[in-house]
Short mmCIF file of C-alpha atoms in Angstrom, two decimals:
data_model
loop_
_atom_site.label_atom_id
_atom_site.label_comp_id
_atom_site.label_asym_id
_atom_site.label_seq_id
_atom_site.Cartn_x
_atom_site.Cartn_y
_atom_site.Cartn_z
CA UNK A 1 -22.22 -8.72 -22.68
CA UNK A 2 -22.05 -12.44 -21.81
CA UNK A 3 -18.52 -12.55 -20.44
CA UNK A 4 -19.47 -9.64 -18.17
CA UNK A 5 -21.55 -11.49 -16.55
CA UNK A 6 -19.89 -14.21 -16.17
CA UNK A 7 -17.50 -11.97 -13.93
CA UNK A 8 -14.79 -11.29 -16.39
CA UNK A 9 -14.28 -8.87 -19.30
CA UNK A 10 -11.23 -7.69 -21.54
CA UNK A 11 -10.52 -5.50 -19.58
CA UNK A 12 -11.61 -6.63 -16.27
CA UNK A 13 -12.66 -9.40 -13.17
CA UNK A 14 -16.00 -8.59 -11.81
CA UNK A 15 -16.03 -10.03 -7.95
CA UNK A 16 -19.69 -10.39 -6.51
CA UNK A 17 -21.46 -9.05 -9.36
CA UNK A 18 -24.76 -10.12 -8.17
CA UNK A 19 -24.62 -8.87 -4.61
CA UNK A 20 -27.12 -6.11 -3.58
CA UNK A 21 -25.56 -4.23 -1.06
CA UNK A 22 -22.31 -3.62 1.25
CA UNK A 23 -23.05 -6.51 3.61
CA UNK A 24 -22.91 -9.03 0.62
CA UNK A 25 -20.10 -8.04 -1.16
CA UNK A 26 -18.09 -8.19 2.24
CA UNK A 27 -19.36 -12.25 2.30
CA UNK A 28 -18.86 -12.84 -1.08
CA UNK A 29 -15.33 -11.46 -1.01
CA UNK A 30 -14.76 -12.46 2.30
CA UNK A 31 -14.85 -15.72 1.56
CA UNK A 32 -12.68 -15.53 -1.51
CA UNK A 33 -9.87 -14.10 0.87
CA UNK A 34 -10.25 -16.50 2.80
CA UNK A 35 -9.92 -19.22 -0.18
CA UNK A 36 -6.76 -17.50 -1.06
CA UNK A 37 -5.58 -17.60 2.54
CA UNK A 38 -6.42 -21.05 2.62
CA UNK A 39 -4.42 -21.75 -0.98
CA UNK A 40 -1.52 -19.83 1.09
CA UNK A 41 -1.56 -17.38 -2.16
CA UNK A 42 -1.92 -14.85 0.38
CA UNK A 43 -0.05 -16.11 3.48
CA UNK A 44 -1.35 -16.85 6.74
CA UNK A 45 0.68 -14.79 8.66
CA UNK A 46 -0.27 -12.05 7.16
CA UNK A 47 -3.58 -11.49 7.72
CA UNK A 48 -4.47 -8.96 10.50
CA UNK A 49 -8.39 -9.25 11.09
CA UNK A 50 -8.40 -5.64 10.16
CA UNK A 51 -10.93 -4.78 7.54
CA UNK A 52 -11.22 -1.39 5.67
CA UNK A 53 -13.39 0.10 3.80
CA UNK A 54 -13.39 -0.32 -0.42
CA UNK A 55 -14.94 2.95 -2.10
CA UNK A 56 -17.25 3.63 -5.44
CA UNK A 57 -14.95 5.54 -7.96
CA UNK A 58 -15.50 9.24 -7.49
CA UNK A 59 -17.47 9.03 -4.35
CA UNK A 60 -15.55 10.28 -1.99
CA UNK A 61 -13.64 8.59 0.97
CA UNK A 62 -14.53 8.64 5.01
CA UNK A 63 -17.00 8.44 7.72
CA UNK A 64 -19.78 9.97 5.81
CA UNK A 65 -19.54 7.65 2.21
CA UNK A 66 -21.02 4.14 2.19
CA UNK A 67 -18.44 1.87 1.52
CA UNK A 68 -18.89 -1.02 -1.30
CA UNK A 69 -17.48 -3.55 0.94
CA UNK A 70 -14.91 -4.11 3.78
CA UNK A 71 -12.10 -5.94 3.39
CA UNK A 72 -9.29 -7.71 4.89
CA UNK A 73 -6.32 -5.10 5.32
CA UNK A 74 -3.73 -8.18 3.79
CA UNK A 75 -5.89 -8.75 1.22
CA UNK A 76 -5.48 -5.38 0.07
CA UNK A 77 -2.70 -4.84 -2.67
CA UNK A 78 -3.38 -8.48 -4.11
CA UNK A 79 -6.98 -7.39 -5.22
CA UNK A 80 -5.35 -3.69 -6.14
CA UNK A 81 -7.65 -1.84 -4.34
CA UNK A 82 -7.17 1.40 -2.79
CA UNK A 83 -6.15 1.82 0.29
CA UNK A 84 -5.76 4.88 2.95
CA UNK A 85 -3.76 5.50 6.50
CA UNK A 86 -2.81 8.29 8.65
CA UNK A 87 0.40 9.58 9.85
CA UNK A 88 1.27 11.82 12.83
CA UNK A 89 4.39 14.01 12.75
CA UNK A 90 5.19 14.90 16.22
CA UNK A 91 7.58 17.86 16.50
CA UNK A 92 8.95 19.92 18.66
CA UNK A 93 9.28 24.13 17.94
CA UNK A 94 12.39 26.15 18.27
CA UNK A 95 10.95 28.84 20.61
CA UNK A 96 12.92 31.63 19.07
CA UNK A 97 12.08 31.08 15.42
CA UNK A 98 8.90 29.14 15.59
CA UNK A 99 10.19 26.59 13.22
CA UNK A 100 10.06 23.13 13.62
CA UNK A 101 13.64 22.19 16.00
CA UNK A 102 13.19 18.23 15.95
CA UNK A 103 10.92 15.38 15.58
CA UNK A 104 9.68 12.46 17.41
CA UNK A 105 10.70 8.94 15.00
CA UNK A 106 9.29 5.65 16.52
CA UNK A 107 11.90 2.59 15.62
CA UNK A 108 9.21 -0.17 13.79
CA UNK A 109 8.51 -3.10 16.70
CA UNK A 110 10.82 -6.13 15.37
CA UNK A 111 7.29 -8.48 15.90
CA UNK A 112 5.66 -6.13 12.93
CA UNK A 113 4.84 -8.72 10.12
CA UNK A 114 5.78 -5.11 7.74
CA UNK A 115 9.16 -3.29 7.80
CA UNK A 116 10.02 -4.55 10.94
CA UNK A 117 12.71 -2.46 12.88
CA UNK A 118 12.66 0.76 10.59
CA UNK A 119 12.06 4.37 11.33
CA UNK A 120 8.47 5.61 10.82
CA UNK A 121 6.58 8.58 12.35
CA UNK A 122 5.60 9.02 15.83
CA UNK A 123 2.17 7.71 15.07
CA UNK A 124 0.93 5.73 11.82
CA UNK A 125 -1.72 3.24 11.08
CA UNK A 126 -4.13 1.80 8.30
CA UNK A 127 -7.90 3.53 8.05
CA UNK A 128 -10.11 0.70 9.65
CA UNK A 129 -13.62 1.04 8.78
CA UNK A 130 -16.10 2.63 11.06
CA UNK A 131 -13.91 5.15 11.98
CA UNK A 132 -13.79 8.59 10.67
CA UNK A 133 -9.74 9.87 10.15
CA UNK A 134 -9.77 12.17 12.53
CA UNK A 135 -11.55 9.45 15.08
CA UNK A 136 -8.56 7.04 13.97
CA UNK A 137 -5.33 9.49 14.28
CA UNK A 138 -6.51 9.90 18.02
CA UNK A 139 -7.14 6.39 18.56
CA UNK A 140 -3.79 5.55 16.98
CA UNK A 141 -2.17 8.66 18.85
CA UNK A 142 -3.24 7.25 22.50
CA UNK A 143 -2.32 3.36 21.53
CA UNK A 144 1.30 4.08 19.59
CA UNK A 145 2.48 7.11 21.53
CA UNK A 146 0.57 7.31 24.68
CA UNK A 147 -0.71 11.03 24.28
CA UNK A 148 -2.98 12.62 26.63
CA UNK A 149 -6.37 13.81 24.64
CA UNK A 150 -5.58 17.28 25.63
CA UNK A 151 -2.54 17.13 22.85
CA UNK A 152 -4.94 16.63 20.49
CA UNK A 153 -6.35 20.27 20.04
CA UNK A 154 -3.28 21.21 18.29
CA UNK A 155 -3.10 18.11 16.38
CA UNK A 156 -3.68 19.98 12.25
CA UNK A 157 -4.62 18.20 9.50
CA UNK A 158 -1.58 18.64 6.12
CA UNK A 159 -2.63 17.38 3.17
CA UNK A 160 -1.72 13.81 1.94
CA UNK A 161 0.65 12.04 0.17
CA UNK A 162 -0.37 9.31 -2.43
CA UNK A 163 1.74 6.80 -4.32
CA UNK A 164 1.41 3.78 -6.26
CA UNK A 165 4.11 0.43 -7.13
CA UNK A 166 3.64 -2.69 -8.38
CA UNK A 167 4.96 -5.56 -6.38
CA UNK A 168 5.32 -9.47 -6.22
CA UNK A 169 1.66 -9.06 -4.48
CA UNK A 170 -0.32 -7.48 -6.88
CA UNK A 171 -0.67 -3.21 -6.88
CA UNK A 172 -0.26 -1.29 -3.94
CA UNK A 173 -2.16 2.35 -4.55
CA UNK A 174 -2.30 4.32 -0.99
CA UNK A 175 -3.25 7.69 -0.01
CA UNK A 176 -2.11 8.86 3.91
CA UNK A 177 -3.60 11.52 5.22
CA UNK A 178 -0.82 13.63 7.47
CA UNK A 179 -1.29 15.29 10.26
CA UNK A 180 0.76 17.99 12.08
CA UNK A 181 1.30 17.99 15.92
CA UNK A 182 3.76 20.56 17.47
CA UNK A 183 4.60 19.31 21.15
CA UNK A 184 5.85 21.08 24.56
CA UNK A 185 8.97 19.26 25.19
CA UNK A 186 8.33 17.81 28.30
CA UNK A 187 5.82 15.72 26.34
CA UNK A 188 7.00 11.92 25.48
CA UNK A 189 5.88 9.52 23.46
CA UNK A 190 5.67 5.97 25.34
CA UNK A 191 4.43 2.58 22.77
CA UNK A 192 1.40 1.38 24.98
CA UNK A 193 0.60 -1.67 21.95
CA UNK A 194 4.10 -3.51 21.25
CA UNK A 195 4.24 -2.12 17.92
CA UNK A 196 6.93 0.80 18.14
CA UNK A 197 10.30 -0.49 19.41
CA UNK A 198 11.57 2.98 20.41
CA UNK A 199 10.65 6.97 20.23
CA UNK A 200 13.70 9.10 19.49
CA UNK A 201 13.56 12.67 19.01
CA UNK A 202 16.01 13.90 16.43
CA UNK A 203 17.03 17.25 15.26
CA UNK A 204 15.95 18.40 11.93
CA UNK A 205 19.76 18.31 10.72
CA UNK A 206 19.49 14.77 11.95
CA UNK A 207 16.58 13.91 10.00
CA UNK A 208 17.25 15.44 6.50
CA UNK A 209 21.20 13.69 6.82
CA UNK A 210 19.35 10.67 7.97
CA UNK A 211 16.86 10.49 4.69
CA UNK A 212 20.09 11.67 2.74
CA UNK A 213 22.25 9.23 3.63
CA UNK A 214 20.65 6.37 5.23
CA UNK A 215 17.39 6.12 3.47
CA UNK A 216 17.01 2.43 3.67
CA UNK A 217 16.63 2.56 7.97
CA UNK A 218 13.36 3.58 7.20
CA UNK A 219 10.03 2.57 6.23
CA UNK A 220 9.75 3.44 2.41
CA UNK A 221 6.04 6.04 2.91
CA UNK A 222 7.11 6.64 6.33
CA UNK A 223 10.43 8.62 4.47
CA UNK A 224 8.04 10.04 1.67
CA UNK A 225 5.77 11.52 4.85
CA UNK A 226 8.72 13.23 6.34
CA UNK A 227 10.55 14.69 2.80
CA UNK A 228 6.66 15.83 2.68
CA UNK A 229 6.93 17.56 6.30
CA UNK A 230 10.66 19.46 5.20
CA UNK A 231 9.19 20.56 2.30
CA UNK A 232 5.79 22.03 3.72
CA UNK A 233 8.34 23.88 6.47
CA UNK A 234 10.96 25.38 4.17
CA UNK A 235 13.61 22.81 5.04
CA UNK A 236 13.49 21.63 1.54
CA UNK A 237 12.67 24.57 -1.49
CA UNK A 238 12.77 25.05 -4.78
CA UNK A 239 16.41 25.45 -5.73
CA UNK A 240 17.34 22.37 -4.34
CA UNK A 241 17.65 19.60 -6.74
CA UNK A 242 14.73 18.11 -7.84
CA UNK A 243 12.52 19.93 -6.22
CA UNK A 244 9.34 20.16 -8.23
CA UNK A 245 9.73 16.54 -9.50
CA UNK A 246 9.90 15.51 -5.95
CA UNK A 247 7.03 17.64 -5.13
CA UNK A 248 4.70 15.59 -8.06
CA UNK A 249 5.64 12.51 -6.76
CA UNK A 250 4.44 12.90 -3.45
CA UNK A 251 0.83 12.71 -5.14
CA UNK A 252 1.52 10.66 -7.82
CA UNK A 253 -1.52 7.92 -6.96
CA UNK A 254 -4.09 10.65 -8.60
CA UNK A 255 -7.61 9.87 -8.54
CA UNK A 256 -8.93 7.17 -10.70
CA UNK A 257 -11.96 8.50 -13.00
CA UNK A 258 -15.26 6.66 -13.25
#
């Protein structure tokens, strides 16, 4: 009724209500960003002048959906909005078994404005809009790593993992798309943007003791991607402890419903 539209309702705030199409609603909200930029309620030196798209409930996400609006990447988690990334696990194969023998960690660029310093995947990033996620893991794959184009033919896409906090912010729901990359070992990863510190390649021993025992050196979804990885390769099954609970969790941001 009236209070709807007005812009607020008991249940919720309705931002551009009046706005026709994508192109206004990225204005209108635009601009409120930036008010709350300019109130420091979100802080300056956080935004990134990275937009990405905001989706219609139950339409779909990608290249081919039209987005409602685009939106600051900072502004993200204090509106609650949904967001989505990709991440890249670069391993290398134990050439008598055919199992995965180690993987390639980048060590977080101390200048990152998020988790600075921790471990994360050989490749990760945010899904800008424009870009399709296959378009974006090979864009991020040639800035973060350095990898030559003909790596990417064996680059597989491996599901997702989802999640979804509440923090100081506002909610943070996100859903990262993996992706699988098995590499010849003669094949290193070099930073070419200043935002990876270091590439180590670690043995899977390494990693599961690392997550076991030293979970907090690294990036708190960057760990979820890569108990997501030992589980998809048999590393981690289901008579270890807390298994299938583990297993739930990694999609536990489910789809909203219209």
């Amino acid at each position: 009724g009236g209070e709807a539209e007005q812009g607020v309702s008991n249940y919720a705030v309705y931002l551009a209500p009046m706005a026709r199409d994508s192109y206004e609603r990225t204005s209108v909200i635009g601009a409120l960003v930036d008010g709350l930029v300019l109130d420091e309620f979100i802080p300056p030196e956080k935004i990134r002048d990275e937009k990405q798209d905001v989706y219609p409930l139950g339409s779909g996400v990608g290249a081919t959906v039209e987005p409602l609006l685009r939106l600051e990447r900072a502004a993200i988690t204090y509106l609650g909005v949904s967001s989505y990334g990709v991440h890249v696990n670069g391993y290398v194969i134990d050439e008598e078994t055919g199992a995965p023998a180690a993987m390639w960690v980048g060590k977080r660029a101390l200048s990152k404005p998020t988790y600075p310093g921790l471990l994360d995947q050989m490749v990760a990033g945010g899904q800008p809009s424009g870009l399709s996620f296959r378009e974006n893991v090979r864009k991020e794959c040639i800035e973060e790593a350095s990898l030559p184009p003909s790596s990417f033919r064996m680059l597989k896409a491996a599901g997702l993992v989802s999640y979804r906090y509440g923090t100081k912010r506002g909610l943070s729901t996100k859903s990262l798309a993996i992706f699988d990359l098995p590499m010849p070992r003669d094949l290193i990863p070099s930073n070419s943007d200043g935002e990876v510190q270091e590439f180590t390649l670690m043995t899977m021993d390494e990693i599961i003791s690392s997550l076991k025992y030293q979970l907090p050196l690294w990036k708190p979804n960057s760990a979820l991607v890569a108990v997501d990885f030992l589980i998809r390769h048999g590393f981690i099954g289901p008579d270890d402890p807390k298994y299938f609970e583990i297993c739930h969790l990694l999609r536990s941001a489910a789809l909203p419903k219209q």
